[in-house]
Tab-separated table of C-alpha atoms in Angstrom:
chain	number	residue	atom	x	y	z
A	23	GLU	CA	47.218	-85.609	-94.098
A	24	ILE	CA	48.697	-82.870	-96.315
A	25	GLU	CA	45.187	-81.831	-97.368
A	26	ALA	CA	44.036	-81.819	-93.753
A	27	LYS	CA	47.134	-79.901	-92.756
A	28	TYR	CA	46.644	-77.215	-95.414
A	29	THR	CA	42.933	-77.106	-94.800
A	30	LYS	CA	43.609	-76.395	-91.153
A	31	LYS	CA	46.277	-73.864	-92.073
A	32	MET	CA	43.921	-72.226	-94.549
A	33	GLN	CA	41.219	-72.102	-91.882
A	34	VAL	CA	43.661	-70.519	-89.428
A	35	LEU	CA	44.751	-68.007	-92.125
A	36	ARG	CA	41.130	-67.264	-92.980
A	37	ASP	CA	40.395	-66.660	-89.300
A	38	GLU	CA	43.408	-64.354	-89.001
A	39	LEU	CA	42.461	-62.466	-92.126
A	40	ASP	CA	38.856	-62.237	-90.969
A	41	LEU	CA	40.006	-60.962	-87.594
A	42	ARG	CA	42.347	-58.448	-89.285
A	43	ARG	CA	39.526	-57.341	-91.605
A	44	LYS	CA	37.189	-56.837	-88.693
A	45	THR	CA	39.864	-54.955	-86.816
A	46	GLU	CA	40.588	-52.732	-89.794
A	47	ILE	CA	36.854	-52.205	-90.380
A	48	HIS	CA	36.472	-51.282	-86.732
A	49	GLU	CA	39.373	-48.824	-86.980
A	50	VAL	CA	37.960	-47.357	-90.176
A	51	GLU	CA	34.568	-46.937	-88.523
A	52	GLU	CA	36.163	-45.278	-85.515
A	53	ARG	CA	38.094	-42.908	-87.758
A	54	LYS	CA	34.930	-42.262	-89.771
A	55	ASN	CA	32.945	-41.584	-86.595
A	56	ASN	CA	35.678	-39.295	-85.298
A	57	GLN	CA	35.768	-37.418	-88.616
A	58	ILE	CA	31.959	-37.201	-88.639
A	59	SER	CA	31.974	-35.915	-85.062
A	60	GLU	CA	34.717	-33.393	-85.902
A	61	LEU	CA	32.890	-32.297	-89.064
A	62	MET	CA	29.661	-31.914	-87.105
A	63	ARG	CA	31.453	-29.880	-84.466
A	64	ASN	CA	33.060	-27.750	-87.156
A	65	HIS	CA	29.761	-27.343	-88.960
A	66	GLU	CA	27.971	-26.478	-85.754
A	67	LYS	CA	30.661	-23.956	-84.892
A	68	ALA	CA	30.561	-22.472	-88.404
A	69	PHE	CA	26.761	-22.382	-88.324
A	70	SER	CA	26.861	-20.740	-84.897
A	71	ASP	CA	29.386	-18.179	-86.160
A	72	ILE	CA	27.306	-17.470	-89.273
A	73	LYS	CA	24.166	-17.265	-87.155
A	74	ASN	CA	25.792	-14.840	-84.723
A	75	TYR	CA	27.226	-12.850	-87.646
A	76	TYR	CA	23.870	-12.487	-89.334
A	77	ASN	CA	22.159	-11.845	-86.034
A	78	ASP	CA	24.560	-8.964	-85.470
A	79	ILE	CA	23.987	-7.731	-89.019
A	80	THR	CA	20.213	-8.052	-88.550
A	81	LEU	CA	20.307	-6.142	-85.270
A	82	LYS	CA	22.481	-3.445	-86.801
A	83	ASN	CA	20.246	-3.239	-89.848
A	84	LEU	CA	17.133	-3.093	-87.677
A	85	ALA	CA	18.683	-0.318	-85.617
A	86	LEU	CA	19.704	1.491	-88.807
A	87	ILE	CA	16.241	1.014	-90.304
A	88	SER	CA	14.658	2.309	-87.099
A	89	LEU	CA	16.972	5.312	-87.190
A	90	LEU	CA	16.213	5.910	-90.877
A	91	LYS	CA	12.487	5.633	-90.162
A	92	GLU	CA	12.809	8.232	-87.430
A	93	GLN	CA	14.791	10.462	-89.773
A	94	MET	CA	12.168	9.950	-92.480
A	95	GLU	CA	9.396	10.858	-90.037
A	96	GLU	CA	11.324	13.930	-89.008
A	97	MET	CA	11.876	14.825	-92.659
A	98	LYS	CA	8.186	14.286	-93.356
A	99	LYS	CA	7.376	16.654	-90.506
A	100	ARG	CA	9.835	19.159	-91.892
A	101	GLU	CA	8.377	18.663	-95.352
A	102	ASN	CA	4.865	19.274	-93.994
A	103	GLN	CA	6.129	22.352	-92.218
A	104	LEU	CA	7.770	23.540	-95.429
A	105	GLU	CA	4.533	22.887	-97.303
A	106	LYS	CA	2.712	25.063	-94.778
A	107	GLU	CA	5.364	27.742	-95.119
A	108	LYS	CA	5.112	27.419	-98.894
A	109	ALA	CA	1.327	27.849	-98.687
A	110	ASP	CA	1.831	30.910	-96.460
A	111	VAL	CA	4.354	32.340	-98.909
A	112	LEU	CA	2.016	31.706	-101.835
A	113	LEU	CA	-0.775	33.408	-99.904
A	114	GLN	CA	1.493	36.356	-99.150
A	115	ASN	CA	2.528	36.378	-102.808
A	116	LYS	CA	-1.128	36.482	-103.813
A	117	GLN	CA	-1.797	39.269	-101.321
A	118	LEU	CA	1.221	41.228	-102.555
A	119	LYS	CA	0.340	40.706	-106.205
A	120	GLU	CA	-2.248	43.483	-106.317
A	121	PRO	CA	-0.023	46.083	-104.539
A	122	LEU	CA	2.819	45.003	-106.811
A	123	GLN	CA	0.640	45.568	-109.861
A	124	GLN	CA	-0.316	48.985	-108.537
A	125	ALA	CA	3.334	49.762	-107.891
A	126	GLN	CA	4.202	48.669	-111.427
A	127	GLU	CA	1.497	50.964	-112.780
A	128	GLN	CA	2.911	53.789	-110.678
A	129	VAL	CA	6.387	52.980	-111.991
A	130	SER	CA	5.065	53.101	-115.549
A	131	GLU	CA	3.407	56.433	-114.859
A	132	LEU	CA	6.561	57.767	-113.223
A	133	GLN	CA	8.612	56.595	-116.195
A	134	LYS	CA	6.296	58.550	-118.450
A	135	LYS	CA	6.812	61.576	-116.238
A	136	LEU	CA	10.535	60.907	-116.276
A	137	ALA	CA	10.448	60.949	-120.098
A	138	HIS	CA	9.301	64.574	-119.874
A	139	TYR	CA	12.026	65.400	-117.383
A	140	GLU	CA	14.188	67.211	-119.927
A	141	LYS	CA	11.262	69.335	-121.025
A	142	ASP	CA	10.422	70.073	-117.398
A	143	LYS	CA	14.065	70.830	-116.726
A	144	GLU	CA	14.163	73.289	-119.621
A	145	ALA	CA	10.918	74.831	-118.437
A	146	LEU	CA	12.411	75.089	-114.955
A	147	THR	CA	15.470	76.846	-116.361
A	148	ASN	CA	13.261	79.280	-118.251
A	149	THR	CA	11.147	79.789	-115.137
A	150	LYS	CA	14.266	80.505	-113.069
A	151	ALA	CA	15.460	83.009	-115.659
A	152	HIS	CA	12.035	84.643	-115.764
A	153	LEU	CA	11.975	84.614	-111.970
A	154	LYS	CA	15.321	86.402	-111.868
A	155	VAL	CA	13.989	89.000	-114.325
A	156	THR	CA	10.830	89.375	-112.254
A	157	GLN	CA	12.865	89.730	-109.058
A	158	LYS	CA	15.007	92.387	-110.742
A	159	GLU	CA	11.863	94.205	-111.863
A	160	LEU	CA	10.512	93.922	-108.345
A	161	LYS	CA	13.700	95.362	-106.900
A	162	ASP	CA	13.568	98.190	-109.438
A	163	LEU	CA	9.953	98.849	-108.540
A	164	GLN	CA	10.787	98.803	-104.841
A	165	TRP	CA	13.648	101.232	-105.419
A	166	GLU	CA	11.369	103.413	-107.516
A	167	HIS	CA	8.763	103.191	-104.782
A	168	GLU	CA	11.289	104.265	-102.179
A	169	VAL	CA	12.405	107.121	-104.409
A	170	LEU	CA	8.799	108.145	-104.895
A	171	GLU	CA	8.189	107.941	-101.157
A	172	GLN	CA	11.190	110.185	-100.560
A	173	ARG	CA	9.975	112.570	-103.222
A	174	PHE	CA	6.518	112.412	-101.696
A	175	SER	CA	7.937	113.245	-98.304
A	176	LYS	CA	9.824	116.110	-99.849
A	177	VAL	CA	6.708	117.321	-101.617
A	178	GLN	CA	4.770	117.064	-98.346
A	179	ALA	CA	7.431	119.172	-96.644
A	180	GLU	CA	7.230	121.711	-99.426
A	181	ARG	CA	3.441	121.540	-99.185
A	182	ASP	CA	3.561	122.219	-95.450
A	183	GLU	CA	5.959	125.069	-96.027
A	184	LEU	CA	3.974	126.610	-98.893
A	185	TYR	CA	0.540	125.536	-97.638
A	186	GLN	CA	-0.832	128.978	-97.099
A	187	LYS	CA	0.462	130.401	-100.411
A	188	PHE	CA	0.041	127.493	-102.769
A	189	THR	CA	-3.041	125.576	-101.554
A	190	LYS	CA	-4.451	125.023	-104.989
A	191	ALA	CA	-1.074	123.941	-106.454
A	192	ILE	CA	-0.452	121.584	-103.521
A	193	ASN	CA	-3.843	119.905	-104.034
A	194	GLU	CA	-3.012	119.279	-107.692
A	195	VAL	CA	0.358	117.831	-106.769
A	196	GLN	CA	-1.301	115.615	-104.112
A	197	GLN	CA	-3.819	114.297	-106.629
A	198	LYS	CA	-1.095	113.483	-109.175
A	199	THR	CA	1.125	111.832	-106.566
A	200	GLY	CA	-1.744	109.754	-105.084
A	201	PHE	CA	-2.789	108.562	-108.538
A	202	LYS	CA	0.771	107.541	-109.371
A	203	ASN	CA	1.157	105.698	-106.059
A	204	LEU	CA	-2.100	103.846	-106.736
A	205	LEU	CA	-0.830	102.761	-110.134
A	206	LEU	CA	2.469	101.654	-108.627
A	207	GLU	CA	0.724	99.659	-105.864
A	208	ARG	CA	-1.511	97.891	-108.379
A	209	LYS	CA	1.498	97.083	-110.553
A	210	LEU	CA	3.369	95.797	-107.459
A	211	LYS	CA	0.426	93.568	-106.471
A	212	GLY	CA	0.292	92.136	-109.997
A	213	LEU	CA	4.011	91.336	-109.946
A	214	LEU	CA	3.722	89.706	-106.501
A	215	SER	CA	0.871	87.509	-107.780
A	216	VAL	CA	2.993	86.469	-110.782
A	217	LEU	CA	5.923	85.724	-108.424
A	218	GLU	CA	3.776	83.513	-106.154
A	219	LYS	CA	2.457	81.602	-109.178
A	220	LYS	CA	5.993	81.040	-110.457
A	221	GLU	CA	7.126	79.818	-107.006
A	222	VAL	CA	4.248	77.304	-106.902
A	223	GLU	CA	5.168	76.021	-110.383
A	224	LEU	CA	8.823	75.808	-109.317
A	225	SER	CA	7.976	73.765	-106.177
A	226	GLU	CA	5.836	71.389	-108.282
A	227	VAL	CA	8.725	70.861	-110.714
A	228	PHE	CA	11.127	70.207	-107.824
A	229	ALA	CA	8.709	67.693	-106.299
A	230	ALA	CA	8.374	65.860	-109.630
A	231	SER	CA	12.144	65.776	-110.216
A	232	ASN	CA	13.041	64.388	-106.733
A	233	LEU	CA	11.157	61.070	-107.146
A	234	ASP	CA	13.256	57.863	-106.745
A	235	PRO	CA	12.001	55.103	-109.142
A	236	GLY	CA	14.396	52.510	-107.670
A	237	ALA	CA	12.556	52.510	-104.313
A	238	LEU	CA	9.371	51.132	-105.904
A	239	SER	CA	11.018	47.771	-106.826
A	240	LEU	CA	11.952	46.967	-103.172
A	241	VAL	CA	8.821	44.838	-102.519
A	242	SER	CA	9.307	42.624	-105.621
A	243	HIS	CA	13.044	42.041	-104.849
A	244	LYS	CA	12.267	41.074	-101.225
A	245	LEU	CA	9.561	38.592	-102.337
A	246	GLU	CA	11.924	36.965	-104.884
A	247	ASP	CA	14.617	36.543	-102.171
A	248	VAL	CA	12.157	34.776	-99.819
A	249	LEU	CA	10.894	32.439	-102.581
A	250	ASN	CA	14.452	31.588	-103.686
A	251	SER	CA	15.454	30.821	-100.076
A	252	LYS	CA	12.439	28.545	-99.524
A	253	ASN	CA	12.959	26.766	-102.864
A	254	ALA	CA	16.634	26.165	-102.045
A	255	THR	CA	15.706	24.714	-98.615
A	256	ILE	CA	13.107	22.390	-100.192
A	257	LYS	CA	15.598	21.224	-102.840
A	258	ASP	CA	18.257	20.539	-100.180
A	259	LEU	CA	15.831	18.460	-98.088
A	260	GLN	CA	14.747	16.474	-101.149
A	261	LEU	CA	18.381	15.678	-101.982
A	262	GLN	CA	19.049	14.553	-98.388
A	263	LEU	CA	15.997	12.294	-98.480
A	264	ALA	CA	17.118	10.873	-101.847
A	265	ARG	CA	20.547	10.027	-100.376
A	266	VAL	CA	18.929	8.250	-97.413
A	267	CYS	CA	16.665	6.232	-99.745
A	268	LYS	CA	19.646	5.265	-101.908
A	269	ALA	CA	21.673	4.131	-98.873
A	270	HIS	CA	18.704	2.034	-97.675
A	271	ASN	CA	18.264	0.416	-101.102
A	272	ASP	CA	22.001	-0.316	-101.445
A	273	MET	CA	22.064	-1.909	-97.999
A	274	LEU	CA	18.987	-3.987	-98.896
A	275	GLN	CA	20.597	-5.204	-102.142
A	276	THR	CA	23.778	-6.181	-100.273
A	277	PHE	CA	21.753	-8.049	-97.651
A	278	GLU	CA	19.765	-9.931	-100.325
A	279	ALA	CA	22.989	-10.855	-102.140
A	280	LYS	CA	24.458	-12.278	-98.911
A	281	LEU	CA	21.307	-14.296	-98.194
A	282	THR	CA	21.280	-15.650	-101.751
A	283	ALA	CA	24.962	-16.590	-101.518
A	284	PHE	CA	24.322	-18.642	-98.376
A	285	GLY	CA	21.163	-20.265	-99.783
A	286	ILE	CA	18.711	-18.502	-97.414
A	287	PRO	CA	15.284	-17.743	-98.967
A	288	LEU	CA	14.199	-14.098	-99.351
A	289	ASP	CA	10.461	-14.713	-98.822
A	290	ASN	CA	10.394	-13.626	-95.182
A	291	LEU	CA	12.754	-10.679	-95.544
A	292	GLY	CA	9.990	-8.106	-95.054
A	293	PHE	CA	11.862	-5.101	-96.493
A	294	LYS	CA	11.131	-3.252	-99.723
A	295	PRO	CA	13.137	-0.625	-101.642
A	296	LEU	CA	12.209	2.995	-100.963
A	297	ALA	CA	11.153	5.313	-103.780
A	298	SER	CA	13.216	8.445	-104.259
A	299	PRO	CA	11.322	11.731	-103.790
A	300	VAL	CA	13.385	13.423	-106.519
A	301	PRO	CA	12.092	12.640	-110.056
A	302	GLY	CA	14.592	10.823	-112.260
A	303	GLN	CA	16.655	9.381	-109.380
């Protein structure tokens, strides 16, 4: 009876424990299912947030890449235009090379002439002094000529007055006076010829001394300014393009690092780093 009693009690206890175990298992499964459902919801939400985040980043990057491509195309057009301008400048440089060489030869010749400037200046001073002497001699000869004309007039008056009495003497005086006037006129013509020659030499010296050697270098200075301006513009555009390429490459490295951190493969990325147009960068 005791054995039957405890067997029955043990059976009842086993049934209670079994029922409690099943109940606890059921509660554990419900909690597990609830946790799984909550984790799935959280994971789905996190995945949706990450997906939206990277979709936004992708759209922004695509827009930025499109903008950079447009800027690169515009820069390529500007670069082509600059290449054409460079070719035009080189052609102009080639066309101006021969006149520049001629100008340099003229400058060299003018420098040689300038080296003789002191000698020419001294010769000019001597010519001026000689010209003053010649002018003084000319004035003296003119005064002497006037005096002789007055004397001749006086002699003519005396000749008219004494014509009837002194015909033979008047003829002699006329012959002497005419011969002297002829000599004076020839001497005057010779001095005038010397004066004209000296004036021509003086004008040539003045023309040689008034040359401006600095004006001949204007063409070469203007060409150097144009080339320096074009080279500076080309260098500035190359630096701008290098900065754009660097920004694109930095953004691409950041994007690859983010994808690697989240375990996303890089096979289908489709973007490559851009080469810098400036050597060494």
